[in-house]
Coordinates of C-alpha atoms in Angstrom, one line a residue:
M263 CA 139.4 78.0 34.9
A264 CA 139.2 74.4 35.9
L265 CA 136.8 73.1 38.5
P266 CA 138.6 72.7 41.9
R267 CA 138.6 69.1 43.2
F268 CA 137.6 68.3 46.8
E269 CA 140.8 66.2 47.2
D270 CA 142.8 69.4 46.9
L271 CA 141.0 71.2 49.8
P272 CA 143.2 72.4 52.7
L273 CA 141.6 70.1 55.2
K274 CA 142.5 70.0 58.9
K275 CA 141.3 67.7 61.7
G276 CA 138.0 68.9 63.1
Q277 CA 137.1 71.3 60.3
R278 CA 133.5 71.5 59.3
V279 CA 132.8 70.8 55.6
L280 CA 129.4 71.9 54.3
V281 CA 128.5 69.3 51.6
R282 CA 125.5 70.1 49.3
V283 CA 124.0 66.8 48.2
D284 CA 121.1 66.2 45.9
L285 CA 118.8 64.4 48.3
N286 CA 115.5 64.9 46.5
V287 CA 114.7 61.1 46.7
P288 CA 111.3 59.4 46.3
L289 CA 109.6 58.4 49.5
R290 CA 106.9 55.9 50.1
D291 CA 105.1 55.7 53.4
G292 CA 107.9 57.8 55.0
V293 CA 110.7 55.5 53.7
V294 CA 113.2 56.2 51.0
E295 CA 112.1 54.3 48.0
D296 CA 115.1 54.8 45.8
D297 CA 118.4 55.8 47.4
L298 CA 120.6 56.3 44.3
R299 CA 121.1 60.0 45.0
I300 CA 122.3 59.1 48.5
T301 CA 124.6 56.2 47.6
T302 CA 126.3 58.0 44.8
A303 CA 127.4 60.8 47.3
L304 CA 128.7 58.3 49.8
P305 CA 132.3 58.1 48.5
T306 CA 132.8 61.8 49.0
I307 CA 131.1 61.9 52.4
Q308 CA 133.2 58.9 53.5
W309 CA 136.4 60.4 52.2
L310 CA 135.8 63.5 54.2
R311 CA 135.0 61.5 57.3
D312 CA 138.2 59.5 56.9
R313 CA 140.1 62.8 57.2
D314 CA 138.6 63.6 60.6
T315 CA 136.4 66.5 59.4
V316 CA 132.8 67.2 60.6
V317 CA 130.6 66.6 57.5
V318 CA 127.5 68.9 57.4
V319 CA 125.1 67.5 54.8
A320 CA 122.6 69.9 53.2
G321 CA 119.9 69.0 50.7
H322 CA 116.3 69.6 49.7
L323 CA 113.3 67.4 49.3
G324 CA 110.2 68.2 47.3
R325 CA 108.8 71.7 47.0
P326 CA 107.7 73.0 50.4
K327 CA 107.8 76.6 49.0
G328 CA 109.8 78.2 51.8
E329 CA 107.6 76.9 54.6
V330 CA 108.2 74.1 57.2
D331 CA 106.1 71.2 56.0
P332 CA 106.5 67.9 58.0
Q333 CA 105.8 65.7 54.9
Y334 CA 109.0 67.1 53.4
S335 CA 111.2 66.6 56.4
M336 CA 114.7 65.2 55.8
A337 CA 114.2 62.7 58.6
P338 CA 113.8 59.6 56.3
V339 CA 116.8 60.7 54.3
A340 CA 119.0 61.1 57.5
K341 CA 117.8 57.7 58.6
R342 CA 118.8 56.0 55.3
L343 CA 122.2 57.8 55.3
S344 CA 122.9 56.6 58.8
E345 CA 122.1 53.0 57.7
L346 CA 124.4 53.3 54.7
L347 CA 127.2 54.8 56.8
R348 CA 126.5 52.5 59.7
S349 CA 126.8 55.5 61.9
P350 CA 124.3 57.9 63.5
V351 CA 123.4 61.0 61.4
P352 CA 121.5 63.4 63.6
L353 CA 119.1 65.7 61.9
A354 CA 119.1 69.4 62.9
P355 CA 115.7 70.8 63.7
A356 CA 116.2 73.7 61.3
V357 CA 118.4 74.7 58.4
V358 CA 120.4 77.5 59.9
G359 CA 120.7 79.6 63.0
P360 CA 120.8 78.9 66.8
R361 CA 118.9 75.7 66.6
V362 CA 121.5 74.2 64.2
E363 CA 124.8 75.7 65.2
P364 CA 125.1 73.9 68.6
L365 CA 124.7 70.5 67.0
V366 CA 127.4 71.2 64.5
A367 CA 129.7 72.7 67.1
S368 CA 129.3 69.7 69.4
S369 CA 130.1 67.2 66.7
S370 CA 133.4 65.3 66.7
P371 CA 135.9 64.7 63.9
G372 CA 134.4 62.0 61.6
D373 CA 130.8 62.8 62.5
V374 CA 128.1 63.4 59.9
V375 CA 125.1 65.7 60.6
M376 CA 122.3 66.8 58.4
V377 CA 120.4 70.0 58.3
E378 CA 116.7 70.2 57.6
N379 CA 115.2 70.7 54.2
L380 CA 116.9 73.7 52.6
R381 CA 113.6 74.6 50.9
F382 CA 112.0 75.2 54.3
E383 CA 113.8 78.6 54.0
R384 CA 112.5 81.0 51.3
G385 CA 116.1 82.3 51.1
E386 CA 117.2 79.1 49.4
T387 CA 115.3 79.5 46.2
D388 CA 115.5 83.3 46.3
N389 CA 119.3 83.1 46.7
D390 CA 119.0 85.6 49.5
P391 CA 122.5 87.0 50.5
A392 CA 121.7 86.9 54.2
F393 CA 120.7 83.2 54.0
C394 CA 123.9 82.5 52.0
V395 CA 126.0 83.9 54.9
N396 CA 124.1 82.0 57.5
L397 CA 124.4 78.8 55.6
A398 CA 128.1 79.3 55.0
A399 CA 128.6 79.8 58.7
L400 CA 127.9 76.1 59.2
G401 CA 131.2 75.1 57.5
D402 CA 134.8 76.1 57.1
L403 CA 134.9 74.7 53.6
Y404 CA 132.2 73.8 51.0
V405 CA 131.8 70.9 48.6
N406 CA 129.2 70.7 45.9
E407 CA 128.2 67.1 45.4
A408 CA 124.8 68.0 44.0
F409 CA 125.2 67.9 40.3
G410 CA 121.4 67.2 40.0
A411 CA 120.7 70.6 41.6
S412 CA 123.5 72.6 40.0
H413 CA 121.3 74.0 37.2
R414 CA 119.5 76.1 39.9
A415 CA 121.0 79.4 41.0
H416 CA 119.9 78.7 44.6
A417 CA 121.6 79.9 47.7
S418 CA 123.1 76.5 48.7
I419 CA 124.5 76.1 45.1
V420 CA 125.9 79.5 44.3
G421 CA 126.1 81.2 47.7
P422 CA 128.9 79.5 49.6
P423 CA 131.7 79.4 46.9
P424 CA 132.4 83.1 47.0
L425 CA 132.6 83.0 50.8
M426 CA 134.8 80.1 51.6
P427 CA 137.3 77.5 50.2
H428 CA 135.3 75.2 47.9
A429 CA 135.4 72.4 45.4
G430 CA 133.3 69.9 43.5
G431 CA 132.8 66.4 44.8
R432 CA 133.5 63.0 43.2
L433 CA 130.0 62.5 41.8
L434 CA 129.8 66.0 40.3
F435 CA 133.1 65.5 38.5
R436 CA 132.0 62.2 37.1
E437 CA 128.8 63.7 35.8
V438 CA 130.7 66.5 34.1
E439 CA 133.3 64.1 32.7
V440 CA 130.7 61.9 31.1
L441 CA 128.6 64.6 29.7
S442 CA 131.7 66.4 28.4
R443 CA 132.7 63.2 26.6
L444 CA 129.3 63.1 24.9
L445 CA 129.7 66.7 23.8
S446 CA 133.3 66.4 22.5
D447 CA 134.0 66.9 18.8
D448 CA 135.6 63.5 18.5
V449 CA 132.6 61.5 19.9
A450 CA 132.3 58.1 18.3
R451 CA 129.7 57.6 15.5
P452 CA 126.9 57.0 15.2
F453 CA 125.8 58.8 18.3
V454 CA 122.1 58.2 19.2
A455 CA 120.0 60.0 21.9
V456 CA 116.7 58.7 23.1
L457 CA 114.4 61.4 24.6
G458 CA 111.1 60.8 26.4
G459 CA 108.9 62.9 28.5
A460 CA 105.8 65.1 28.0
N461 CA 106.9 68.6 27.4
V462 CA 108.5 69.5 24.0
G463 CA 109.1 73.1 25.2
D464 CA 111.3 72.0 28.1
K465 CA 113.5 69.9 25.7
L466 CA 113.5 72.1 22.7
G467 CA 116.9 73.6 23.4
V468 CA 118.3 70.2 24.3
I469 CA 117.1 68.6 21.1
D470 CA 118.7 71.5 19.1
A471 CA 122.0 70.9 21.1
L472 CA 121.8 67.2 20.5
L473 CA 121.3 67.6 16.8
D474 CA 124.6 69.5 16.7
R475 CA 126.2 66.3 18.0
C476 CA 124.0 63.3 17.3
D477 CA 123.3 61.4 14.2
T478 CA 119.8 60.5 15.3
V479 CA 117.4 61.6 18.1
L480 CA 114.6 59.1 18.9
I481 CA 111.5 60.7 20.4
G482 CA 109.2 58.9 22.8
G483 CA 106.8 59.7 25.6
A484 CA 103.9 62.1 25.3
M485 CA 105.9 64.8 23.4
A486 CA 105.8 62.5 20.4
F487 CA 102.2 63.5 19.8
T488 CA 103.1 67.1 19.2
F489 CA 105.5 65.9 16.5
L490 CA 102.7 63.8 15.0
L491 CA 100.4 66.9 15.1
A492 CA 103.1 68.8 13.2
Q493 CA 102.7 66.2 10.4
G494 CA 99.0 66.8 10.3
V495 CA 98.2 63.5 12.0
G496 CA 95.2 63.2 14.4
V497 CA 96.2 61.9 17.9
G498 CA 92.9 61.3 19.5
D499 CA 92.8 62.6 23.1
S500 CA 96.6 62.3 23.5
L501 CA 98.5 65.0 25.3
V502 CA 99.8 67.7 22.8
Q503 CA 101.2 71.2 22.9
P504 CA 99.8 73.0 19.8
E505 CA 102.0 76.0 20.4
M506 CA 105.1 73.9 19.7
V507 CA 103.9 72.5 16.3
D508 CA 106.1 74.9 14.2
Q509 CA 109.2 74.0 16.3
C510 CA 108.4 70.3 15.8
K511 CA 108.1 70.8 12.1
R512 CA 111.5 72.5 12.1
L513 CA 113.1 69.6 14.0
L514 CA 111.5 67.0 11.7
D515 CA 112.8 68.8 8.7
T516 CA 116.4 68.0 9.8
G517 CA 115.7 64.4 8.8
R518 CA 117.5 63.2 12.0
V519 CA 114.5 63.2 14.4
Q520 CA 112.7 59.9 14.5
I521 CA 109.2 59.5 16.0
P522 CA 107.1 56.5 16.8
T523 CA 105.2 54.5 14.2
D524 CA 102.8 52.8 16.7
F525 CA 101.4 53.3 20.2
V526 CA 99.7 51.4 23.0
I527 CA 96.5 53.4 23.7
A528 CA 93.7 53.4 26.2
Q529 CA 90.7 55.4 27.1
D530 CA 91.5 55.4 30.8
V531 CA 94.8 55.9 32.6
S532 CA 94.7 53.0 35.0
I533 CA 96.4 49.7 35.8
D534 CA 93.5 47.7 34.5
A535 CA 92.8 49.8 31.5
D536 CA 91.6 48.2 28.2
T537 CA 94.5 48.7 25.8
R538 CA 95.0 48.5 22.1
T539 CA 98.1 48.7 19.9
V540 CA 97.5 50.9 16.8
P541 CA 99.6 52.6 14.1
A542 CA 100.6 56.1 14.9
R543 CA 98.2 57.5 12.3
A544 CA 95.2 55.6 13.6
I545 CA 94.6 56.8 17.2
P546 CA 90.8 57.2 17.5
N547 CA 89.0 60.0 19.2
G548 CA 88.5 59.3 22.9
W549 CA 91.7 57.3 23.2
K550 CA 95.1 58.4 24.5
G551 CA 98.5 57.2 23.5
L552 CA 100.3 56.0 26.7
D553 CA 103.3 54.1 25.4
V554 CA 105.2 53.5 22.2
G555 CA 104.1 50.3 20.5
P556 CA 106.2 47.1 20.0
E557 CA 107.2 48.1 16.4
T558 CA 108.6 51.4 17.6
A559 CA 110.3 49.9 20.6
G560 CA 111.9 47.2 18.4
T561 CA 113.0 49.8 15.8
Y562 CA 114.5 52.1 18.5
A563 CA 116.3 49.1 20.1
D564 CA 117.9 48.2 16.8
V565 CA 119.1 51.8 16.3
V566 CA 120.5 51.9 19.8
T567 CA 122.3 48.6 19.3
E568 CA 124.2 50.1 16.4
S569 CA 125.0 53.3 18.1
R570 CA 128.4 54.4 19.5
P571 CA 127.6 55.9 22.0
A572 CA 123.9 56.0 23.2
R573 CA 122.1 58.2 25.7
L574 CA 118.6 57.5 27.2
N575 CA 116.7 60.3 28.9
G576 CA 113.1 60.0 29.8
P577 CA 110.6 57.2 29.6
M578 CA 108.8 56.0 26.4
G579 CA 105.5 55.9 28.1
M580 CA 103.6 56.2 31.4
L581 CA 106.2 54.1 33.1
E582 CA 104.5 54.0 36.5
L583 CA 101.7 51.8 35.2
A584 CA 102.6 48.3 34.1
P585 CA 100.5 48.2 30.9
F586 CA 102.5 51.2 29.6
A587 CA 106.0 50.3 30.7
A588 CA 107.0 47.8 27.9
G589 CA 108.4 50.4 25.5
T590 CA 110.7 51.8 28.1
R591 CA 111.9 48.4 29.1
T592 CA 112.6 47.3 25.6
V593 CA 114.7 50.4 24.9
A594 CA 116.4 50.3 28.2
E595 CA 117.4 46.6 27.6
A596 CA 118.9 47.7 24.3
V597 CA 120.9 50.4 26.0
A598 CA 122.1 48.0 28.7
G599 CA 123.0 45.4 26.1
S600 CA 124.9 47.7 23.9
K601 CA 128.7 47.4 23.6
A602 CA 128.9 51.1 23.1
F603 CA 129.4 53.8 25.8
T604 CA 126.0 54.2 27.4
V605 CA 124.5 56.9 29.6
V606 CA 121.1 56.9 31.2
G607 CA 119.7 60.3 32.3
G608 CA 118.4 61.0 35.7
G609 CA 114.9 61.0 37.2
D610 CA 112.4 58.4 35.8
S611 CA 115.0 56.9 33.5
A612 CA 117.5 56.2 36.3
A613 CA 114.8 54.8 38.5
A614 CA 113.6 52.5 35.6
I615 CA 117.0 51.2 34.8
R616 CA 117.5 50.2 38.4
E617 CA 114.0 48.7 38.7
F618 CA 114.6 46.6 35.6
G619 CA 117.9 45.4 37.2
L620 CA 120.0 46.9 34.3
A621 CA 122.0 49.6 36.1
G622 CA 125.1 47.4 36.3
D623 CA 125.1 47.0 32.5
V624 CA 125.1 50.8 31.8
D625 CA 128.3 52.8 31.8
H626 CA 126.8 55.7 33.7
V627 CA 123.5 56.3 35.4
S628 CA 123.1 60.0 35.9
T629 CA 121.6 61.5 39.1
G630 CA 120.7 64.7 37.3
G631 CA 117.8 64.8 34.9
G632 CA 117.2 68.5 34.4
A633 CA 120.8 69.4 35.2
S634 CA 122.2 67.0 32.6
L635 CA 119.9 68.3 29.9
E636 CA 120.8 71.9 30.7
F637 CA 124.5 71.0 30.6
I638 CA 124.0 69.5 27.1
E639 CA 122.1 72.6 26.1
R640 CA 124.5 75.2 27.6
G641 CA 127.7 73.4 28.2
D642 CA 127.8 74.8 31.7
L643 CA 125.6 75.2 34.9
P644 CA 125.3 77.9 37.5
G645 CA 126.7 75.6 40.1
L646 CA 129.8 74.9 38.0
E647 CA 130.3 78.6 37.3
A648 CA 130.1 79.3 41.0
L649 CA 132.8 76.7 41.8
R650 CA 135.2 78.5 39.4
M651 CA 135.0 81.6 41.5
K652 CA 137.7 82.7 43.9
D653 CA 136.7 82.7 47.5
S654 CA 137.1 85.5 49.9
A655 CA 138.9 83.4 52.5

């Protein structure tokens, strides 16, 4: 069954549309630092406003663990959304219930309101049936525009679709379209994926799935050290997962997983750390690998330049510190400069590509890090499965 599109919803003037958006944005000093996840949802929100509906925006921020925590309030997000829409976006003082319903009921066609952090309610992550019913009561229809959260079987993702008319939003469809293109049997060759990050275990299934499609998987980030350990190479004090060594050996045996040949290392993880560049097999004890070296970055850039298409997900090093950001920048510039179809995965990679001023040169910047990786691994997500359900309306 195909995913229902929001353009096909039976909308009427004044109806309330509950829109789940991925609003888990970075904050700095109480201000939204990167608004990508807000701006990419704007077309769907504005489309609904233009049809005289009341848009009820719901999202989460951080991990407040089912308790009200002011540092995770949606207030900065509501403020930024109001600035982008050039229209007030009042924030409800709660998620559901009598403190929220009057605000929604008093809203006029074309208004946008936001509920508080979904994760202030334990029922969200527990997918509690009663919470699902209370949340669904805020809308007459439901739109999932939160691809980045659709790999979670949480109440706001899988709860409303069985209870009310529902559909996927414009961003969600774009994400599914792009990832499905990369997973198609007729994808262009060579297809190269660049994976960074720290945890091999989290990406094991993804690497297996990519090897079914890709010609080459380039490994960066801290997980590269477990691959080196699998080759019997000492890695100093670099981060490793010894329990994943056998799996890394298996992946290396495919001959299509490529790992770094040099690293930028330091003894301290700091902005003013004393750094050295050494071959991958020459990291001394007491030193940590914190970025791929220039030789690796150049090699990876060359491979990416020849690819058709290319996907980047995860940084090559400790991106947040300038001495260890060069590897990510070099690879990102190669992705942006490629004439192939290019996709940058969510999270740190999306933030980096924007910080480097390269987002306009990439075909698609995904808002979903974990969600996109799980889609690659499984070919589906709980949130997409829920959208295919028939509703009880």
